[in-house]
Amino acid sequence: MQRLETFRIGGFLKTLGPGLITGASDDDPSGIGTYSQAGAQLGYGIGWTMLLTFPLMAAIQEISGRVGRVTGHGIAGNVCRHYSGRLLNVIVAMLFIANTINIAADLAAMGDATKLLIGGHALLYVVGFGVISVVAQIFFDYKRYVSVLKWLTLCLFAYVGALAVAKVNWGAALSGVFIPHLTFSSDYITTIVAILGTTISPYLFFWQASQEAEEERIDPDKKPLIRSPRDAPLEFQRIRADTIIGMAFSNLIALAIMTTAAATLHAVGKTDLNTSAEAAAALEPIAGRFAEAIFALGIVGTGLLAIPVLAGSTAYAVGEGRRWPVGLARKPKEAAAFYGVLALAGALGVALNFAPIDPISALYWSAVINGVLAVPVMVLLMLMARSKHVMKRFVVRGPLHWLGWLSTAAMAISVVAMGVGYLF
């Protein structure tokens, strides 16, 4: 009996993949900066946003995964087959710009965090991490590489460790999660918009859909569900479990980061954070060197997870839109253009760290682009999910369909709020 249970647990863990990696990569170094700033500025009272965003992000990510698994193509692959090529070009161009800036910001945070840990020159670490991330994607065996990404998700437990050494007022923390504390100020609204934009990002949709298509392509026993409908119930079950676990993991870690910042930084009036590395450095005089070190280690680990997802989603979007051979399971010679885009995104991300550009300003504009881009991509995704021409008998219905539209509406409202806040 014990052997059977072990087998089942092992088999379940093996089914986790695109959803888990997508969720974990959402807590990238720039996202950690956003969550740290939210906790530092607003204290425990902002925790309720994680409870709100969980069903919204889980729904839109599950829909992304279903589109990829049903059709055998990612989002860009389906847009180029069923919608306007001009629209696709605009979306892919915006995604490339936003992802490249995000890669640059994540590399900068990783460089600063490594400097905090061992000293040295941050820019040297930026180059090293950029090269490692790109080379690993191009030359590692696909299954081994995905396994490495799964193990890297464990780096996020660093923030549970940081939370463990913080002196948390658990009553206030739990109250902040379950009872919204609303304040109608520009800072409060801006922070909520930033959290929404961080948790619901376009690159996550592209990555999960493309990874589902990739997993199907490399498995000889799998076919797109429109050609193998009998497999649909089990596959949809797997995608839902994978996505819910990945998004729950992502939100719990984000909540841990917010709570740590609230218990340490907000409690002493330290609210002027700009980056995740600043948050790590600020912890030392308050919570000790150990808290600073594990927070910084988490930044490096999550960056090593997030940069491949950012660069990979860019390459999938460009490659599928051009109908090139795509996929991390292909050899470099088989998908030279795909890997070329991936390497270009990584190289530009490194290069931006040497440019005279304010990283905080760049990250702000990346968030603006991501927010603006998310809305049309989510609308397209929902239209695809309901199109019988695209999904055949597997159109998305019921609560998942309405949660997807609710997520889209929430993102649209946040973009409008961001625009109003910028103008006024």
CSV table of C-alpha atoms in Angstrom, one decimal:
chain,number,residue,atom,x,y,z
A,1,MET,CA,0.0,0.0,0.0
A,2,GLN,CA,2.9,2.4,0.9
A,3,ARG,CA,4.6,1.7,-2.4
A,4,LEU,CA,1.4,2.5,-4.3
A,5,GLU,CA,1.0,5.9,-2.4
A,6,THR,CA,4.6,6.8,-3.1
A,7,PHE,CA,4.1,6.1,-6.8
A,8,ARG,CA,1.0,8.3,-6.9
A,9,ILE,CA,2.7,11.2,-5.2
A,10,GLY,CA,5.7,10.9,-7.5
A,11,GLY,CA,3.5,10.7,-10.5
A,12,PHE,CA,1.5,13.8,-9.4
A,13,LEU,CA,4.7,15.8,-8.9
A,14,LYS,CA,5.8,14.9,-12.4
A,15,THR,CA,2.6,16.3,-13.8
A,16,LEU,CA,3.5,19.7,-12.4
A,17,GLY,CA,5.2,21.8,-15.0
A,18,PRO,CA,4.0,24.8,-17.0
A,19,GLY,CA,1.6,26.1,-14.3
A,20,LEU,CA,4.1,25.7,-11.4
A,21,ILE,CA,7.0,27.3,-13.3
A,22,THR,CA,4.7,30.1,-14.6
A,23,GLY,CA,3.4,30.9,-11.1
A,24,ALA,CA,6.9,30.8,-9.6
A,25,SER,CA,8.4,33.0,-12.3
A,26,ASP,CA,5.7,35.6,-11.5
A,27,ASP,CA,7.6,36.4,-8.3
A,28,ASP,CA,10.6,37.7,-10.3
A,29,PRO,CA,13.1,40.2,-8.8
A,30,SER,CA,11.1,43.2,-10.1
A,31,GLY,CA,7.9,41.7,-8.7
A,32,ILE,CA,9.6,41.2,-5.3
A,33,GLY,CA,10.4,44.9,-5.4
A,34,THR,CA,6.8,45.7,-6.0
A,35,TYR,CA,5.6,43.5,-3.2
A,36,SER,CA,8.3,44.8,-0.8
A,37,GLN,CA,7.3,48.3,-1.6
A,38,ALA,CA,3.6,47.6,-1.0
A,39,GLY,CA,4.3,46.1,2.4
A,40,ALA,CA,6.7,48.8,3.4
A,41,GLN,CA,4.3,51.6,2.3
A,42,LEU,CA,0.9,50.2,3.4
A,43,GLY,CA,1.7,47.6,6.0
A,44,TYR,CA,-0.4,44.6,6.7
A,45,GLY,CA,-3.5,46.2,5.2
A,46,ILE,CA,-2.6,45.4,1.6
A,47,GLY,CA,-2.6,41.6,2.1
A,48,TRP,CA,-6.2,41.2,0.8
A,49,THR,CA,-5.0,41.9,-2.8
A,50,MET,CA,-3.4,38.4,-2.9
A,51,LEU,CA,-6.7,36.8,-2.0
A,52,LEU,CA,-8.4,38.9,-4.8
A,53,THR,CA,-5.8,38.2,-7.5
A,54,PHE,CA,-5.5,34.5,-6.9
A,55,PRO,CA,-8.8,33.3,-8.7
A,56,LEU,CA,-8.3,35.9,-11.4
A,57,MET,CA,-4.8,34.9,-12.3
A,58,ALA,CA,-5.5,31.2,-11.9
A,59,ALA,CA,-8.5,31.5,-14.3
A,60,ILE,CA,-6.6,33.4,-17.1
A,61,GLN,CA,-3.6,31.1,-16.8
A,62,GLU,CA,-5.7,28.0,-17.0
A,63,ILE,CA,-7.4,29.3,-20.1
A,64,SER,CA,-4.0,30.0,-21.6
A,65,GLY,CA,-2.9,26.4,-20.8
A,66,ARG,CA,-6.1,25.0,-22.4
A,67,VAL,CA,-5.7,27.0,-25.6
A,68,GLY,CA,-2.1,25.6,-26.0
A,69,ARG,CA,-3.1,22.0,-25.2
A,70,VAL,CA,-6.3,21.9,-27.3
A,71,THR,CA,-4.8,23.5,-30.4
A,72,GLY,CA,-1.1,22.5,-30.2
A,73,HIS,CA,-0.1,26.1,-30.7
A,74,GLY,CA,0.7,29.0,-28.4
A,75,ILE,CA,-1.1,32.3,-28.3
A,76,ALA,CA,0.8,33.9,-31.1
A,77,GLY,CA,0.5,30.7,-33.2
A,78,ASN,CA,-3.3,30.9,-32.9
A,79,VAL,CA,-3.5,34.7,-33.5
A,80,CYS,CA,-1.5,34.4,-36.7
A,81,ARG,CA,-3.8,31.6,-37.9
A,82,HIS,CA,-7.1,33.1,-37.0
A,83,TYR,CA,-6.8,36.9,-36.5
A,84,SER,CA,-5.1,40.0,-38.0
A,85,GLY,CA,-1.4,39.8,-38.8
A,86,ARG,CA,-1.1,43.5,-38.2
A,87,LEU,CA,-2.5,43.2,-34.7
A,88,LEU,CA,-0.1,40.3,-34.0
A,89,ASN,CA,2.9,42.4,-35.1
A,90,VAL,CA,1.9,45.2,-32.7
A,91,ILE,CA,1.3,42.8,-29.8
A,92,VAL,CA,4.6,40.9,-30.3
A,93,ALA,CA,6.6,44.2,-30.7
A,94,MET,CA,5.2,45.5,-27.4
A,95,LEU,CA,5.8,42.1,-25.7
A,96,PHE,CA,9.4,42.1,-26.9
A,97,ILE,CA,10.0,45.7,-25.5
A,98,ALA,CA,8.4,45.0,-22.2
A,99,ASN,CA,10.1,41.7,-21.6
A,100,THR,CA,13.5,43.0,-22.6
A,101,ILE,CA,13.2,45.9,-20.0
A,102,ASN,CA,11.9,43.4,-17.5
A,103,ILE,CA,15.0,41.2,-18.1
A,104,ALA,CA,17.2,44.2,-17.7
A,105,ALA,CA,15.6,45.1,-14.4
A,106,ASP,CA,15.7,41.5,-13.1
A,107,LEU,CA,19.4,41.2,-14.0
A,108,ALA,CA,20.1,44.5,-12.2
A,109,ALA,CA,18.4,43.3,-9.1
A,110,MET,CA,20.3,40.0,-9.2
A,111,GLY,CA,23.6,41.8,-9.7
A,112,ASP,CA,22.9,44.1,-6.7
A,113,ALA,CA,21.7,41.2,-4.5
A,114,THR,CA,24.9,39.2,-5.3
A,115,LYS,CA,27.0,42.3,-4.5
A,116,LEU,CA,25.2,42.5,-1.1
A,117,LEU,CA,26.1,38.8,-0.5
A,118,ILE,CA,29.7,38.6,-1.6
A,119,GLY,CA,30.8,42.1,-2.7
A,120,GLY,CA,32.4,42.8,-6.1
A,121,HIS,CA,31.0,44.5,-9.1
A,122,ALA,CA,27.3,44.3,-9.8
A,123,LEU,CA,27.7,44.7,-13.6
A,124,LEU,CA,30.0,41.7,-13.8
A,125,TYR,CA,27.3,39.6,-12.1
A,126,VAL,CA,24.7,41.0,-14.6
A,127,VAL,CA,26.8,39.8,-17.5
A,128,GLY,CA,27.4,36.4,-15.9
A,129,PHE,CA,23.7,35.8,-15.0
A,130,GLY,CA,22.6,36.9,-18.5
A,131,VAL,CA,25.0,34.5,-20.2
A,132,ILE,CA,24.2,31.6,-18.0
A,133,SER,CA,20.4,32.1,-18.6
A,134,VAL,CA,20.7,32.2,-22.4
A,135,VAL,CA,23.3,29.4,-22.8
A,136,ALA,CA,21.3,27.1,-20.5
A,137,GLN,CA,18.2,27.5,-22.6
A,138,ILE,CA,20.0,27.0,-25.9
A,139,PHE,CA,22.2,24.0,-25.0
A,140,PHE,CA,20.6,22.2,-22.1
A,141,ASP,CA,18.5,19.1,-22.7
A,142,TYR,CA,14.9,20.2,-22.6
A,143,LYS,CA,13.7,17.7,-20.0
A,144,ARG,CA,16.7,18.3,-17.8
A,145,TYR,CA,16.2,22.1,-18.1
A,146,VAL,CA,12.6,22.0,-17.1
A,147,SER,CA,13.6,19.9,-14.2
A,148,VAL,CA,16.1,22.6,-13.2
A,149,LEU,CA,13.4,25.2,-13.4
A,150,LYS,CA,11.1,23.2,-11.2
A,151,TRP,CA,13.9,22.9,-8.6
A,152,LEU,CA,14.5,26.6,-8.8
A,153,THR,CA,11.0,27.2,-7.6
A,154,LEU,CA,12.2,26.1,-4.2
A,155,CYS,CA,14.3,29.4,-4.0
A,156,LEU,CA,11.0,31.1,-3.2
A,157,PHE,CA,11.0,29.4,0.2
A,158,ALA,CA,13.7,31.9,1.1
A,159,TYR,CA,10.9,34.4,1.7
A,160,VAL,CA,9.2,32.0,4.1
A,161,GLY,CA,12.6,31.9,5.9
A,162,ALA,CA,12.7,35.7,6.0
A,163,LEU,CA,9.2,35.8,7.3
A,164,ALA,CA,10.1,33.3,10.1
A,165,VAL,CA,12.7,35.7,11.5
A,166,ALA,CA,10.4,38.8,11.3
A,167,LYS,CA,8.4,39.8,14.4
A,168,VAL,CA,4.9,39.6,12.8
A,169,ASN,CA,1.7,40.9,14.4
A,170,TRP,CA,-0.3,37.8,13.1
A,171,GLY,CA,-3.6,39.3,14.2
A,172,ALA,CA,-3.1,42.4,12.0
A,173,ALA,CA,-1.6,40.3,9.2
A,174,LEU,CA,-4.6,37.9,9.0
A,175,SER,CA,-7.0,40.9,9.3
A,176,GLY,CA,-5.2,42.5,6.3
A,177,VAL,CA,-5.7,39.3,4.2
A,178,PHE,CA,-9.4,38.7,5.0
A,179,ILE,CA,-10.7,42.2,5.7
A,180,PRO,CA,-9.9,44.8,2.9
A,181,HIS,CA,-8.6,48.1,4.3
A,182,LEU,CA,-9.4,50.6,1.5
A,183,THR,CA,-7.9,54.0,1.3
A,184,PHE,CA,-8.8,56.3,-1.6
A,185,SER,CA,-5.5,58.0,-2.1
A,186,SER,CA,-3.3,58.1,-5.2
A,187,ASP,CA,-0.5,56.1,-3.5
A,188,TYR,CA,-2.9,53.4,-2.5
A,189,ILE,CA,-4.5,53.1,-5.9
A,190,THR,CA,-1.1,53.2,-7.6
A,191,THR,CA,0.1,50.3,-5.4
A,192,ILE,CA,-3.0,48.2,-6.2
A,193,VAL,CA,-2.5,48.8,-9.9
A,194,ALA,CA,1.2,47.8,-9.6
A,195,ILE,CA,0.2,44.6,-7.8
A,196,LEU,CA,-2.3,43.7,-10.4
A,197,GLY,CA,0.1,44.5,-13.2
A,198,THR,CA,2.8,42.3,-11.5
A,199,THR,CA,0.6,39.3,-10.9
A,200,ILE,CA,-1.2,39.3,-14.2
A,201,SER,CA,1.4,39.8,-16.9
A,202,PRO,CA,1.2,39.0,-20.7
A,203,TYR,CA,4.5,37.0,-20.8
A,204,LEU,CA,2.9,34.5,-18.4
A,205,PHE,CA,0.0,33.9,-20.8
A,206,PHE,CA,2.4,33.3,-23.7
A,207,TRP,CA,4.7,31.1,-21.8
A,208,GLN,CA,2.1,28.7,-20.3
A,209,ALA,CA,0.2,28.3,-23.6
A,210,SER,CA,3.5,27.6,-25.5
A,211,GLN,CA,4.8,25.2,-22.9
A,212,GLU,CA,1.6,23.2,-23.1
A,213,ALA,CA,2.0,23.0,-26.8
A,214,GLU,CA,5.7,22.1,-26.4
A,215,GLU,CA,4.9,19.3,-24.0
A,216,GLU,CA,2.4,17.9,-26.4
A,217,ARG,CA,4.8,18.1,-29.3
A,218,ILE,CA,7.7,16.2,-27.7
A,219,ASP,CA,5.5,13.5,-26.3
A,220,PRO,CA,4.8,10.8,-28.9
A,221,ASP,CA,1.7,9.6,-26.9
A,222,LYS,CA,0.1,13.1,-27.0
A,223,LYS,CA,-1.8,14.9,-29.7
A,224,PRO,CA,-3.6,18.3,-29.7
A,225,LEU,CA,-6.9,17.6,-28.0
A,226,ILE,CA,-8.9,18.7,-31.1
A,227,ARG,CA,-7.4,15.5,-32.7
A,228,SER,CA,-7.5,13.4,-29.5
A,229,PRO,CA,-10.7,14.4,-27.7
A,230,ARG,CA,-10.8,11.4,-25.4
A,231,ASP,CA,-7.7,12.7,-23.6
A,232,ALA,CA,-9.4,16.0,-22.7
A,233,PRO,CA,-10.9,15.2,-19.3
A,234,LEU,CA,-7.6,14.0,-17.7
A,235,GLU,CA,-5.6,16.8,-19.5
A,236,PHE,CA,-7.9,19.5,-18.3
A,237,GLN,CA,-7.8,18.1,-14.8
A,238,ARG,CA,-4.0,18.1,-14.9
A,239,ILE,CA,-3.8,21.7,-16.3
A,240,ARG,CA,-6.2,22.9,-13.6
A,241,ALA,CA,-4.3,21.2,-10.7
A,242,ASP,CA,-0.9,22.4,-12.1
A,243,THR,CA,-2.2,26.0,-12.6
A,244,ILE,CA,-3.9,26.3,-9.2
A,245,ILE,CA,-0.9,25.0,-7.4
A,246,GLY,CA,1.4,27.3,-9.3
A,247,MET,CA,-0.7,30.4,-8.8
A,248,ALA,CA,-1.4,29.6,-5.1
A,249,PHE,CA,2.4,29.1,-4.5
A,250,SER,CA,3.1,32.4,-6.3
A,251,ASN,CA,0.5,34.4,-4.2
A,252,LEU,CA,1.5,32.8,-0.9
A,253,ILE,CA,5.2,33.8,-1.5
A,254,ALA,CA,4.1,37.3,-2.6
A,255,LEU,CA,2.0,37.5,0.6
A,256,ALA,CA,5.1,36.4,2.7
A,257,ILE,CA,7.2,39.2,1.1
A,258,MET,CA,4.5,41.8,1.8
A,259,THR,CA,4.1,40.6,5.4
A,260,THR,CA,7.9,40.6,6.0
A,261,ALA,CA,8.2,44.1,4.6
A,262,ALA,CA,5.2,45.2,6.7
A,263,ALA,CA,6.6,43.7,9.9
A,264,THR,CA,10.1,45.0,9.5
A,265,LEU,CA,10.2,48.1,7.2
A,266,HIS,CA,6.7,49.6,7.6
A,267,ALA,CA,7.0,49.1,11.4
A,268,VAL,CA,10.0,51.4,11.6
A,269,GLY,CA,8.8,53.9,9.0
A,270,LYS,CA,11.0,52.7,6.2
A,271,THR,CA,8.8,53.2,3.1
A,272,ASP,CA,11.0,54.7,0.4
A,273,LEU,CA,12.1,51.5,-1.4
A,274,ASN,CA,12.7,51.4,-5.1
A,275,THR,CA,14.1,47.9,-5.8
A,276,SER,CA,14.1,44.4,-4.3
A,277,ALA,CA,17.8,44.7,-3.5
A,278,GLU,CA,17.1,47.9,-1.5
A,279,ALA,CA,14.5,45.9,0.4
A,280,ALA,CA,17.1,43.2,1.2
A,281,ALA,CA,19.7,45.8,2.3
A,282,ALA,CA,17.1,47.5,4.5
A,283,LEU,CA,16.3,44.3,6.4
A,284,GLU,CA,19.8,44.0,8.0
A,285,PRO,CA,19.6,46.7,10.6
A,286,ILE,CA,16.1,45.7,11.5
A,287,ALA,CA,15.9,41.9,11.2
A,288,GLY,CA,19.6,41.0,11.1
A,289,ARG,CA,22.1,39.8,8.5
A,290,PHE,CA,20.4,36.4,8.2
A,291,ALA,CA,17.2,38.0,6.9
A,292,GLU,CA,19.1,40.2,4.5
A,293,ALA,CA,21.1,37.2,3.2
A,294,ILE,CA,18.1,34.9,2.6
A,295,PHE,CA,16.1,37.7,1.0
A,296,ALA,CA,19.0,38.4,-1.4
A,297,LEU,CA,19.5,34.7,-2.2
A,298,GLY,CA,15.8,34.5,-3.1
A,299,ILE,CA,16.3,37.4,-5.5
A,300,VAL,CA,19.1,35.6,-7.3
A,301,GLY,CA,17.2,32.3,-7.4
A,302,THR,CA,13.9,33.7,-8.7
A,303,GLY,CA,15.8,35.7,-11.3
A,304,LEU,CA,17.4,32.6,-12.6
A,305,LEU,CA,13.9,31.2,-12.9
A,306,ALA,CA,12.2,34.3,-14.3
A,307,ILE,CA,14.7,35.4,-17.0
A,308,PRO,CA,14.4,32.2,-19.0
A,309,VAL,CA,10.6,32.5,-18.9
A,310,LEU,CA,10.8,36.2,-20.0
A,311,ALA,CA,13.2,35.4,-22.9
A,312,GLY,CA,11.5,32.2,-23.8
A,313,SER,CA,8.0,33.7,-24.0
A,314,THR,CA,9.5,36.4,-26.3
A,315,ALA,CA,11.0,33.8,-28.6
A,316,TYR,CA,7.8,31.7,-28.6
A,317,ALA,CA,5.7,34.8,-29.5
A,318,VAL,CA,8.0,36.0,-32.3
A,319,GLY,CA,8.7,32.5,-33.7
A,320,GLU,CA,5.1,31.3,-33.6
A,321,GLY,CA,3.9,34.5,-35.2
A,322,ARG,CA,6.3,33.9,-38.0
A,323,ARG,CA,5.6,30.2,-38.2
A,324,TRP,CA,9.2,29.3,-37.6
A,325,PRO,CA,10.2,26.0,-36.0
A,326,VAL,CA,10.1,26.8,-32.3
A,327,GLY,CA,10.7,25.0,-29.0
A,328,LEU,CA,13.3,24.6,-26.3
A,329,ALA,CA,13.3,20.8,-27.1
A,330,ARG,CA,14.7,21.5,-30.6
A,331,LYS,CA,18.4,21.5,-31.3
A,332,PRO,CA,19.9,25.0,-32.0
A,333,LYS,CA,20.3,24.1,-35.8
A,334,GLU,CA,16.7,23.1,-36.0
A,335,ALA,CA,15.3,26.4,-34.6
A,336,ALA,CA,18.1,28.9,-35.2
A,337,ALA,CA,15.8,31.9,-35.6
A,338,PHE,CA,13.8,31.0,-32.4
A,339,TYR,CA,17.0,30.8,-30.4
A,340,GLY,CA,18.3,33.9,-32.1
A,341,VAL,CA,15.4,35.9,-30.7
A,342,LEU,CA,15.9,34.4,-27.3
A,343,ALA,CA,19.6,35.3,-27.3
A,344,LEU,CA,18.8,38.8,-28.6
A,345,ALA,CA,16.3,39.5,-25.7
A,346,GLY,CA,18.9,38.3,-23.2
A,347,ALA,CA,21.7,40.3,-24.8
A,348,LEU,CA,19.6,43.5,-24.9
A,349,GLY,CA,18.6,43.0,-21.3
A,350,VAL,CA,22.3,42.9,-20.3
A,351,ALA,CA,23.1,45.9,-22.6
A,352,LEU,CA,20.4,48.1,-21.0
A,353,ASN,CA,22.3,47.8,-17.7
A,354,PHE,CA,25.2,49.6,-19.3
A,355,ALA,CA,23.0,52.4,-20.8
A,356,PRO,CA,22.5,55.7,-19.1
A,357,ILE,CA,18.9,54.8,-18.3
A,358,ASP,CA,17.3,55.1,-14.9
A,359,PRO,CA,16.4,51.5,-14.0
A,360,ILE,CA,13.4,52.6,-11.9
A,361,SER,CA,12.0,54.7,-14.7
A,362,ALA,CA,12.6,51.8,-17.2
A,363,LEU,CA,10.8,49.4,-14.9
A,364,TYR,CA,7.9,51.9,-14.5
A,365,TRP,CA,7.5,52.1,-18.3
A,366,SER,CA,7.8,48.3,-18.6
A,367,ALA,CA,4.9,48.1,-16.2
A,368,VAL,CA,2.9,50.6,-18.3
A,369,ILE,CA,3.6,48.6,-21.5
A,370,ASN,CA,2.7,45.3,-19.8
A,371,GLY,CA,-0.5,46.8,-18.4
A,372,VAL,CA,-1.6,48.2,-21.7
A,373,LEU,CA,-0.6,45.1,-23.6
A,374,ALA,CA,-2.3,42.7,-21.1
A,375,VAL,CA,-5.8,44.0,-22.0
A,376,PRO,CA,-5.9,43.3,-25.8
A,377,VAL,CA,-4.0,40.0,-25.2
A,378,MET,CA,-6.6,38.9,-22.6
A,379,VAL,CA,-9.5,40.0,-24.8
A,380,LEU,CA,-8.0,38.0,-27.7
A,381,LEU,CA,-7.4,35.0,-25.4
A,382,MET,CA,-11.0,35.1,-24.2
A,383,LEU,CA,-12.3,35.3,-27.8
A,384,MET,CA,-10.1,32.4,-28.8
A,385,ALA,CA,-11.2,30.4,-25.8
A,386,ARG,CA,-14.9,30.9,-26.9
A,387,SER,CA,-14.3,30.4,-30.6
A,388,LYS,CA,-15.5,27.1,-32.1
A,389,HIS,CA,-13.3,27.8,-35.1
A,390,VAL,CA,-10.2,27.7,-32.8
A,391,MET,CA,-11.2,25.4,-29.9
A,392,LYS,CA,-13.7,23.1,-31.7
A,393,ARG,CA,-15.8,21.3,-29.1
A,394,PHE,CA,-13.6,22.5,-26.3
A,395,VAL,CA,-14.7,26.1,-26.0
A,396,VAL,CA,-14.3,27.4,-22.4
A,397,ARG,CA,-17.7,27.7,-20.6
A,398,GLY,CA,-19.1,28.2,-17.2
A,399,PRO,CA,-17.4,29.7,-14.2
A,400,LEU,CA,-14.0,29.6,-15.8
A,401,HIS,CA,-15.2,31.6,-18.7
A,402,TRP,CA,-16.7,34.3,-16.5
A,403,LEU,CA,-13.7,34.4,-14.2
A,404,GLY,CA,-11.6,35.0,-17.3
A,405,TRP,CA,-13.7,38.0,-18.3
A,406,LEU,CA,-13.6,39.3,-14.8
A,407,SER,CA,-9.8,39.1,-14.8
A,408,THR,CA,-9.8,41.0,-18.1
A,409,ALA,CA,-12.1,43.6,-16.7
A,410,ALA,CA,-10.0,44.0,-13.6
A,411,MET,CA,-6.9,44.5,-15.7
A,412,ALA,CA,-8.7,47.0,-17.9
A,413,ILE,CA,-9.9,49.0,-14.9
A,414,SER,CA,-6.3,49.0,-13.5
A,415,VAL,CA,-4.9,50.4,-16.7
A,416,VAL,CA,-7.5,53.2,-16.8
A,417,ALA,CA,-6.7,53.9,-13.1
A,418,MET,CA,-3.0,54.0,-14.0
A,419,GLY,CA,-3.6,56.4,-16.9
A,420,VAL,CA,-5.8,58.7,-14.7
A,421,GLY,CA,-3.2,58.7,-12.0
A,422,TYR,CA,-0.4,59.5,-14.5
A,423,LEU,CA,-2.4,62.4,-16.0
A,424,PHE,CA,-3.6,63.9,-12.7
